[in-house]
């Protein structure tokens, strides 16, 4: 059956990198990939086209799509807009409208790029971690929240960290399922020594773990997890954690790899419908120059094939092609190293295409 993919290039380099990803998707049609691609504006482009960052037509399109491929949003020309019209609101709208509660952030360091990390090569070469972050609950959304005045006139800010059993249950199932497809190790990160929410979190994760006996489950406090990620990251396979801890730890893990232009991400709903995007932004400083690294977006396509379109063989094909291109020494400026050949966005995209 034809799968519908909504393609949202967004702003800045989003447009350039999505163009390369689309060439790959087109080429994979020869391998039997049956997809229908429809483009729509979001972010600043949405504001320009329809006066808001998530236009109604775009929302209707993504709602009936099987998967969404997104470039990036944002740009200096939109910074003075009111909060609800800013490009980033388009992203938040997509996440909440589609109930994308599971954020998958791999931190993979291709051995060919080990020099790009600020850590020692032996600590990071070949790193392959998957961080599963809860995305629609926790302290970022908990009520009550606000800034209020105390009896003595002093102001105080407050937020609520709340997780229900069902929220923990569904995110842990996503993490266990992913662990089953990988190294069968799952580390749940919490703060159960201090927070009641974490006590419940740990209990629910343990319970779900009873159904996944093959997966080796461990628990770690978030402060220790932050240390261990930097000390010996290769001890981890899959990590699962709540929204705020995941926000911070996934950025730490991403930077272990040293190259923001290489990292894909996925956000999934309960039925494996997902939105796939590079973790980087619209990079206004290099937009339009033809030098943006398209590999994070290309690897996002591989994730889409794996997690939403049930095409693991095609996903492997893309991953392998990217590895071969790096083996050949082709590098965009952000990952350039001595002895390699510097290429632009289009040349990099076409090199991957040729390897396919
Ligand atoms: P950024 O990720 O856009 O850029 C940070 C730095 O990394 C820049 O120097 C940029 O040139 C470089 N970079 C990023 N992607 C690259 C790539 N593919 N190839 C080569 N170099 C790359 O973050 P920023 O500068 O903080 O934000 C710029 C805009 O993007 C802002 O409007 C911000 O709100 C938005 N943003 C959007 C997303 C998203 O769409 N998911 C994420 C982060 C930031």
Coordinates of C-alpha atoms and ligand atoms in Angstrom, one line a residue:
X1 CA 0.0 0.0 0.0
X2 CA 1.3 3.5 -0.9
X3 CA 2.6 5.3 2.2
X4 CA 2.0 9.0 2.4
X5 CA 4.9 11.2 3.5
X6 CA 4.4 14.8 4.3
X7 CA 7.6 16.7 3.5
X8 CA 8.1 20.0 5.4
X9 CA 11.4 21.7 4.4
X10 CA 10.9 24.7 6.7
X11 CA 13.4 27.5 6.6
X12 CA 17.1 28.2 6.0
X13 CA 19.2 25.2 5.2
X14 CA 16.0 23.0 5.7
X15 CA 15.2 23.6 2.1
X16 CA 18.7 22.6 0.8
X17 CA 19.1 19.4 2.9
X18 CA 15.5 18.2 2.3
X19 CA 16.1 18.4 -1.5
X20 CA 19.0 15.9 -1.1
X21 CA 16.8 13.6 1.0
X22 CA 14.1 13.6 -1.6
X23 CA 16.5 12.5 -4.3
X24 CA 17.2 9.4 -2.2
X25 CA 13.5 8.6 -1.5
X26 CA 12.9 8.9 -5.2
X27 CA 15.8 6.5 -6.0
X28 CA 14.5 4.0 -3.5
X29 CA 11.3 3.7 -5.5
X30 CA 13.4 1.5 -7.8
X31 CA 13.9 -0.8 -4.8
X32 CA 10.1 -1.2 -4.4
X33 CA 9.6 1.7 -1.9
X34 CA 6.0 2.8 -2.5
X35 CA 5.6 6.3 -1.2
X36 CA 3.7 9.5 -2.2
X37 CA 5.5 12.7 -1.2
X38 CA 3.7 15.9 -0.6
X39 CA 5.4 19.2 0.4
X40 CA 4.0 21.8 2.6
X41 CA 5.2 25.0 4.4
X42 CA 5.9 25.1 8.2
X43 CA 7.8 27.5 10.5
X44 CA 8.8 30.8 9.0
X45 CA 7.7 29.5 5.6
X46 CA 4.3 28.7 7.0
X47 CA 4.1 32.3 8.4
X48 CA 5.0 33.7 5.0
X49 CA 2.5 31.5 3.1
X50 CA -0.4 31.5 5.5
X51 CA 0.3 33.9 8.4
X52 CA 1.0 31.2 11.0
X53 CA 3.8 28.8 11.6
X54 CA 1.6 25.7 11.3
X55 CA -0.9 26.5 8.5
X56 CA -4.2 24.6 8.5
X57 CA -3.5 22.9 5.3
X58 CA -0.1 21.7 6.6
X59 CA -1.8 20.4 9.7
X60 CA -4.4 18.5 7.6
X61 CA -1.7 17.0 5.5
X62 CA 0.4 15.7 8.4
X63 CA -2.6 14.3 10.2
X64 CA -3.4 12.0 7.3
X65 CA 0.3 11.1 6.5
X66 CA 2.1 7.9 7.6
X67 CA 5.3 9.8 8.3
X68 CA 6.6 13.4 8.3
X69 CA 10.0 14.5 7.1
X70 CA 11.0 17.9 8.4
X71 CA 14.0 20.1 7.6
X72 CA 14.4 22.9 10.2
X73 CA 12.6 26.0 11.2
X74 CA 13.6 29.5 12.3
X75 CA 15.5 32.5 11.1
X76 CA 16.5 36.0 12.2
X77 CA 13.7 37.6 10.1
X78 CA 11.1 36.0 12.4
X79 CA 12.6 36.8 15.7
X80 CA 10.5 39.9 16.4
X81 CA 7.2 38.1 15.8
X82 CA 4.9 37.5 18.8
X83 CA 5.6 34.2 20.6
X84 CA 2.7 32.3 19.0
X85 CA 3.7 33.3 15.5
X86 CA 7.4 32.3 15.8
X87 CA 8.6 29.4 13.6
X88 CA 9.4 27.2 16.6
X89 CA 5.7 27.2 17.6
X90 CA 5.1 25.2 14.4
X91 CA 7.3 22.4 15.7
X92 CA 5.6 22.4 19.1
X93 CA 2.2 22.4 17.4
X94 CA 3.2 19.4 15.3
X95 CA 4.4 17.5 18.3
X96 CA 1.2 18.1 20.4
X97 CA -1.3 17.8 17.5
X98 CA 0.2 14.4 16.5
X99 CA 0.8 13.2 20.1
X100 CA 4.4 12.4 19.3
X101 CA 5.3 11.3 22.8
X102 CA 8.5 9.4 22.1
X103 CA 11.6 11.2 21.0
X104 CA 14.4 9.0 19.7
X105 CA 17.8 10.6 19.6
X106 CA 20.6 8.4 18.4
X107 CA 24.2 9.5 19.1
X108 CA 26.3 7.6 16.6
X109 CA 29.9 8.4 15.9
X110 CA 31.1 7.0 12.7
X111 CA 34.7 5.7 13.3
X112 CA 35.8 7.8 10.3
X113 CA 34.8 11.0 12.2
X114 CA 36.2 10.1 15.7
X115 CA 38.6 13.1 15.5
X116 CA 35.6 15.5 15.5
X117 CA 34.8 14.7 19.1
X118 CA 36.3 16.6 22.0
X119 CA 36.8 13.3 23.8
X120 CA 39.6 10.8 23.2
X121 CA 39.1 8.6 20.2
X122 CA 39.1 5.4 22.1
X123 CA 36.3 6.7 24.3
X124 CA 34.0 7.6 21.4
X125 CA 35.0 5.8 18.2
X126 CA 32.1 3.6 17.1
X127 CA 29.8 5.1 19.7
X128 CA 26.1 4.0 19.1
X129 CA 23.6 5.1 21.8
X130 CA 19.9 5.6 21.5
X131 CA 18.3 8.0 23.9
X132 CA 14.5 7.7 24.2
X133 CA 13.1 10.8 25.7
X134 CA 9.4 11.3 26.8
X135 CA 8.3 14.3 24.9
X136 CA 4.8 15.4 25.8
X137 CA 4.6 15.1 29.6
X138 CA 6.6 15.9 32.7
X139 CA 7.6 19.3 34.0
X140 CA 7.5 21.1 30.7
X141 CA 3.7 20.6 30.5
X142 CA 2.7 19.9 34.2
X143 CA 0.0 22.0 35.8
X144 CA -0.2 24.1 37.9
X145 CA 2.6 26.4 36.7
X146 CA 3.2 30.1 36.8
X147 CA 4.7 33.0 38.7
X148 CA 2.8 34.1 41.8
X149 CA 3.1 36.5 44.6
X150 CA 3.7 35.2 48.1
X151 CA 2.0 36.7 51.2
X152 CA 5.1 38.7 51.9
X153 CA 5.0 40.2 48.4
X154 CA 7.9 38.3 47.0
X155 CA 7.4 36.5 43.7
X156 CA 8.0 32.8 43.2
X157 CA 8.0 30.7 40.0
X158 CA 6.6 27.2 40.1
X159 CA 6.2 24.2 37.8
X160 CA 4.8 20.7 38.3
X161 CA 6.6 17.5 37.5
X162 CA 3.9 14.9 37.0
X163 CA 3.8 11.5 35.2
X164 CA 0.9 9.1 35.2
X165 CA 1.5 5.3 35.1
X166 CA 0.2 5.1 31.6
X167 CA 2.6 7.7 30.3
X168 CA 5.6 5.9 31.8
X169 CA 4.2 2.5 30.6
X170 CA 4.0 3.7 27.0
X171 CA 7.4 5.3 26.8
X172 CA 9.1 2.4 28.4
X173 CA 7.5 0.0 25.9
X174 CA 8.9 2.1 23.1
X175 CA 12.3 1.9 24.7
X176 CA 12.2 -1.9 25.4
X177 CA 11.0 -2.5 21.8
X178 CA 14.0 -0.5 20.5
X179 CA 16.4 -2.3 22.8
X180 CA 15.1 -5.6 21.4
X181 CA 16.1 -4.5 17.9
X182 CA 19.5 -3.4 19.2
X183 CA 21.9 -4.6 21.9
X184 CA 19.1 -5.7 24.3
X185 CA 20.3 -3.3 27.1
X186 CA 18.2 -0.6 28.5
X187 CA 19.2 2.0 31.2
X188 CA 16.3 3.9 32.7
X189 CA 17.5 7.3 34.0
X190 CA 15.7 8.9 37.0
X191 CA 16.1 10.7 40.3
X192 CA 14.4 8.2 42.5
X193 CA 16.6 9.1 45.5
X194 CA 14.8 12.5 45.7
X195 CA 11.6 12.5 43.6
X196 CA 8.4 10.6 44.2
X197 CA 7.7 10.8 40.4
X198 CA 10.9 8.9 39.8
X199 CA 9.9 6.3 42.4
X200 CA 6.8 5.6 40.4
X201 CA 8.7 5.8 37.1
X202 CA 11.1 3.1 38.3
X203 CA 8.3 0.8 39.5
X204 CA 6.4 1.0 36.2
X205 CA 9.6 0.5 34.1
X206 CA 10.4 -2.6 36.2
X207 CA 6.9 -3.9 35.7
X208 CA 7.0 -3.4 31.9
X209 CA 10.5 -5.1 32.0
X210 CA 8.8 -8.3 33.2
X211 CA 7.4 -8.6 29.7
X212 CA 10.9 -8.1 28.1
X213 CA 13.0 -10.7 29.9
X214 CA 15.6 -10.7 27.2
X215 CA 16.4 -7.1 27.8
X216 CA 19.0 -6.3 30.5
X217 CA 17.4 -3.5 32.5
X218 CA 19.4 -1.1 34.7
X219 CA 18.6 2.1 36.5
X220 CA 20.8 5.1 37.0
X221 CA 20.4 8.5 38.7
X222 CA 20.5 11.4 36.2
X223 CA 23.5 13.0 37.8
X224 CA 25.5 9.8 37.5
X225 CA 24.2 9.3 33.9
X226 CA 25.5 12.7 32.9
X227 CA 29.0 11.7 34.3
X228 CA 29.0 8.2 32.8
X229 CA 28.0 9.6 29.4
X230 CA 31.1 11.7 29.3
X231 CA 33.4 9.1 31.1
X232 CA 32.6 5.9 29.2
X233 CA 29.6 6.4 26.9
X234 CA 30.0 3.0 25.2
X235 CA 28.6 1.3 28.3
X236 CA 25.1 2.4 27.1
X237 CA 22.9 0.9 24.4
X238 CA 19.4 2.4 24.9
X239 CA 18.5 4.9 27.6
X240 CA 15.0 6.0 28.5
X241 CA 14.1 9.0 30.6
X242 CA 11.6 11.8 31.3
X243 CA 11.2 14.9 29.2
X244 CA 13.6 17.3 31.0
X245 CA 16.4 14.8 31.7
X246 CA 16.2 13.6 28.1
X247 CA 16.4 17.2 26.8
X248 CA 19.7 17.7 28.6
X249 CA 21.2 14.2 28.2
X250 CA 20.4 13.9 24.5
X251 CA 22.3 17.1 23.8
X252 CA 25.3 15.9 25.8
X253 CA 25.3 12.6 23.9
X254 CA 24.9 14.5 20.6
X255 CA 28.0 16.6 21.4
X256 CA 30.0 13.5 22.1
X257 CA 30.0 13.0 18.4
X258 CA 31.2 16.5 17.7
X259 CA 29.2 17.0 14.6
X260 CA 25.7 18.5 14.7
X261 CA 25.3 18.0 10.9
X262 CA 25.4 14.2 11.3
X263 CA 22.6 13.5 13.9
X264 CA 19.0 12.5 13.0
X265 CA 16.0 12.1 15.3
X266 CA 12.5 10.7 15.3
X267 CA 9.4 11.5 17.3
X268 CA 6.8 8.7 17.4
X269 CA 3.1 8.4 18.4
X270 CA 1.5 5.3 19.8
X271 CA 1.1 3.7 16.3
X272 CA 4.6 4.3 15.1
X273 CA 3.6 7.3 13.0
X274 CA 6.6 9.6 13.3
X275 CA 8.2 12.9 12.5
X276 CA 11.8 12.6 11.3
X277 CA 14.2 15.5 11.4
X278 CA 17.9 16.4 11.9
X279 CA 18.6 17.7 15.4
X280 CA 20.2 20.9 14.1
X281 CA 18.3 24.1 13.3
X282 CA 18.0 26.2 10.2
X283 CA 21.6 27.5 10.4
X284 CA 21.0 31.0 9.0
X285 CA 24.7 31.7 9.0
X286 CA 25.2 29.2 6.2
X287 CA 21.8 29.1 4.5
X288 CA 21.8 29.5 0.8
X289 CA 25.6 28.9 0.5
X290 CA 25.3 25.3 -0.5
X291 CA 27.6 24.0 2.2
X292 CA 25.2 22.5 4.8
X293 CA 25.7 18.9 5.7
X294 CA 22.7 16.9 4.4
X295 CA 23.7 13.7 6.2
X296 CA 21.6 14.2 9.4
X297 CA 18.6 14.6 7.2
X298 CA 19.5 11.6 5.0
X299 CA 20.0 9.5 8.2
X300 CA 16.6 10.8 9.3
X301 CA 15.2 9.2 6.2
X302 CA 16.8 5.9 7.2
X303 CA 15.1 6.2 10.6
X304 CA 11.8 6.8 8.9
X305 CA 12.2 3.7 6.8
X306 CA 13.1 1.7 10.0
X307 CA 10.5 3.0 12.5
X308 CA 7.5 4.1 10.4
X309 CA 7.7 2.4 7.0
X310 CA 8.8 -1.0 8.1
X311 CA 11.7 -1.1 5.6
X312 CA 14.7 -2.1 7.7
X313 CA 16.7 -3.4 4.7
X314 CA 16.4 0.0 2.9
X315 CA 17.3 1.8 6.1
X316 CA 20.5 -0.3 6.3
X317 CA 21.2 0.5 2.7
X318 CA 21.2 4.2 3.4
X319 CA 23.3 3.8 6.6
X320 CA 25.8 1.7 4.6
X321 CA 25.9 4.2 1.8
X322 CA 26.7 7.1 4.2
X323 CA 29.5 5.0 5.7
X324 CA 31.0 4.4 2.3
X325 CA 30.9 8.1 1.4
X326 CA 32.8 8.9 4.6
X327 CA 35.3 6.1 3.9
X328 CA 36.0 7.8 0.5
X329 CA 37.0 10.9 2.5
X330 CA 34.2 13.2 1.3
X331 CA 33.4 15.8 3.9
X332 CA 31.2 18.9 4.1
X333 CA 33.0 21.9 5.8
X334 CA 31.5 21.1 9.3
X335 CA 33.2 17.7 9.4
X336 CA 36.2 18.5 7.3
X337 CA 39.5 16.9 8.3
X338 CA 43.0 16.9 6.9
X339 CA 43.5 14.7 3.9
X340 CA 39.8 14.6 3.1
X341 CA 38.0 16.2 0.1
X342 CA 35.7 19.1 0.9
X343 CA 32.3 19.0 -0.8
X344 CA 29.0 21.0 -0.7
X345 CA 25.4 19.9 0.1
X346 CA 24.5 18.7 -3.4
X347 CA 27.8 16.9 -4.0
X348 CA 27.4 15.1 -0.7
X349 CA 23.8 14.1 -1.4
X350 CA 24.7 12.8 -4.8
X351 CA 27.7 10.8 -3.5
X352 CA 25.3 9.0 -1.1
X353 CA 22.9 8.5 -4.0
X354 CA 25.7 7.0 -6.1
X355 CA 26.6 4.6 -3.3
X356 CA 23.0 3.4 -3.0
Ligands
LIG1 P1 21.6 25.6 14.4 O1 21.6 24.2 14.7 O2 20.8 26.1 13.3 O3 23.2 26.1 14.1 C1 24.2 25.9 15.1 C2 25.5 25.9 14.3 O4 25.7 24.6 13.7 C3 25.7 27.0 13.2 O5 27.0 27.4 13.2 C4 25.3 26.2 12.0 O6 26.0 26.8 10.8 C5 25.9 24.8 12.3 N1 25.1 23.8 11.6 C6 23.8 23.4 11.9 N2 23.4 22.5 11.0 C7 24.4 22.3 10.2 C8 24.5 21.4 9.0 N3 23.6 20.6 8.6 N4 25.7 21.5 8.3 C9 26.7 22.3 8.7 N5 26.6 23.1 9.8 C10 25.5 23.1 10.5 O7 21.2 26.4 15.8 P2 21.1 28.0 16.0 O8 22.1 28.7 15.3 O9 21.1 28.1 17.5 O10 19.6 28.3 15.5 C11 19.3 28.8 14.3 C12 17.8 28.8 14.1 O11 17.3 27.5 14.0 C13 17.0 29.5 15.2 O12 16.0 30.2 14.6 C14 16.5 28.4 16.1 O13 15.4 28.7 16.8 C15 16.3 27.3 15.0 N6 16.3 25.9 15.5 C16 15.4 25.1 14.9 C17 15.5 23.7 15.3 C18 14.6 22.8 14.5 O14 14.0 23.2 13.5 N7 14.4 21.6 15.0 C19 16.4 23.3 16.2 C20 17.3 24.2 16.7 C21 17.3 25.5 16.4

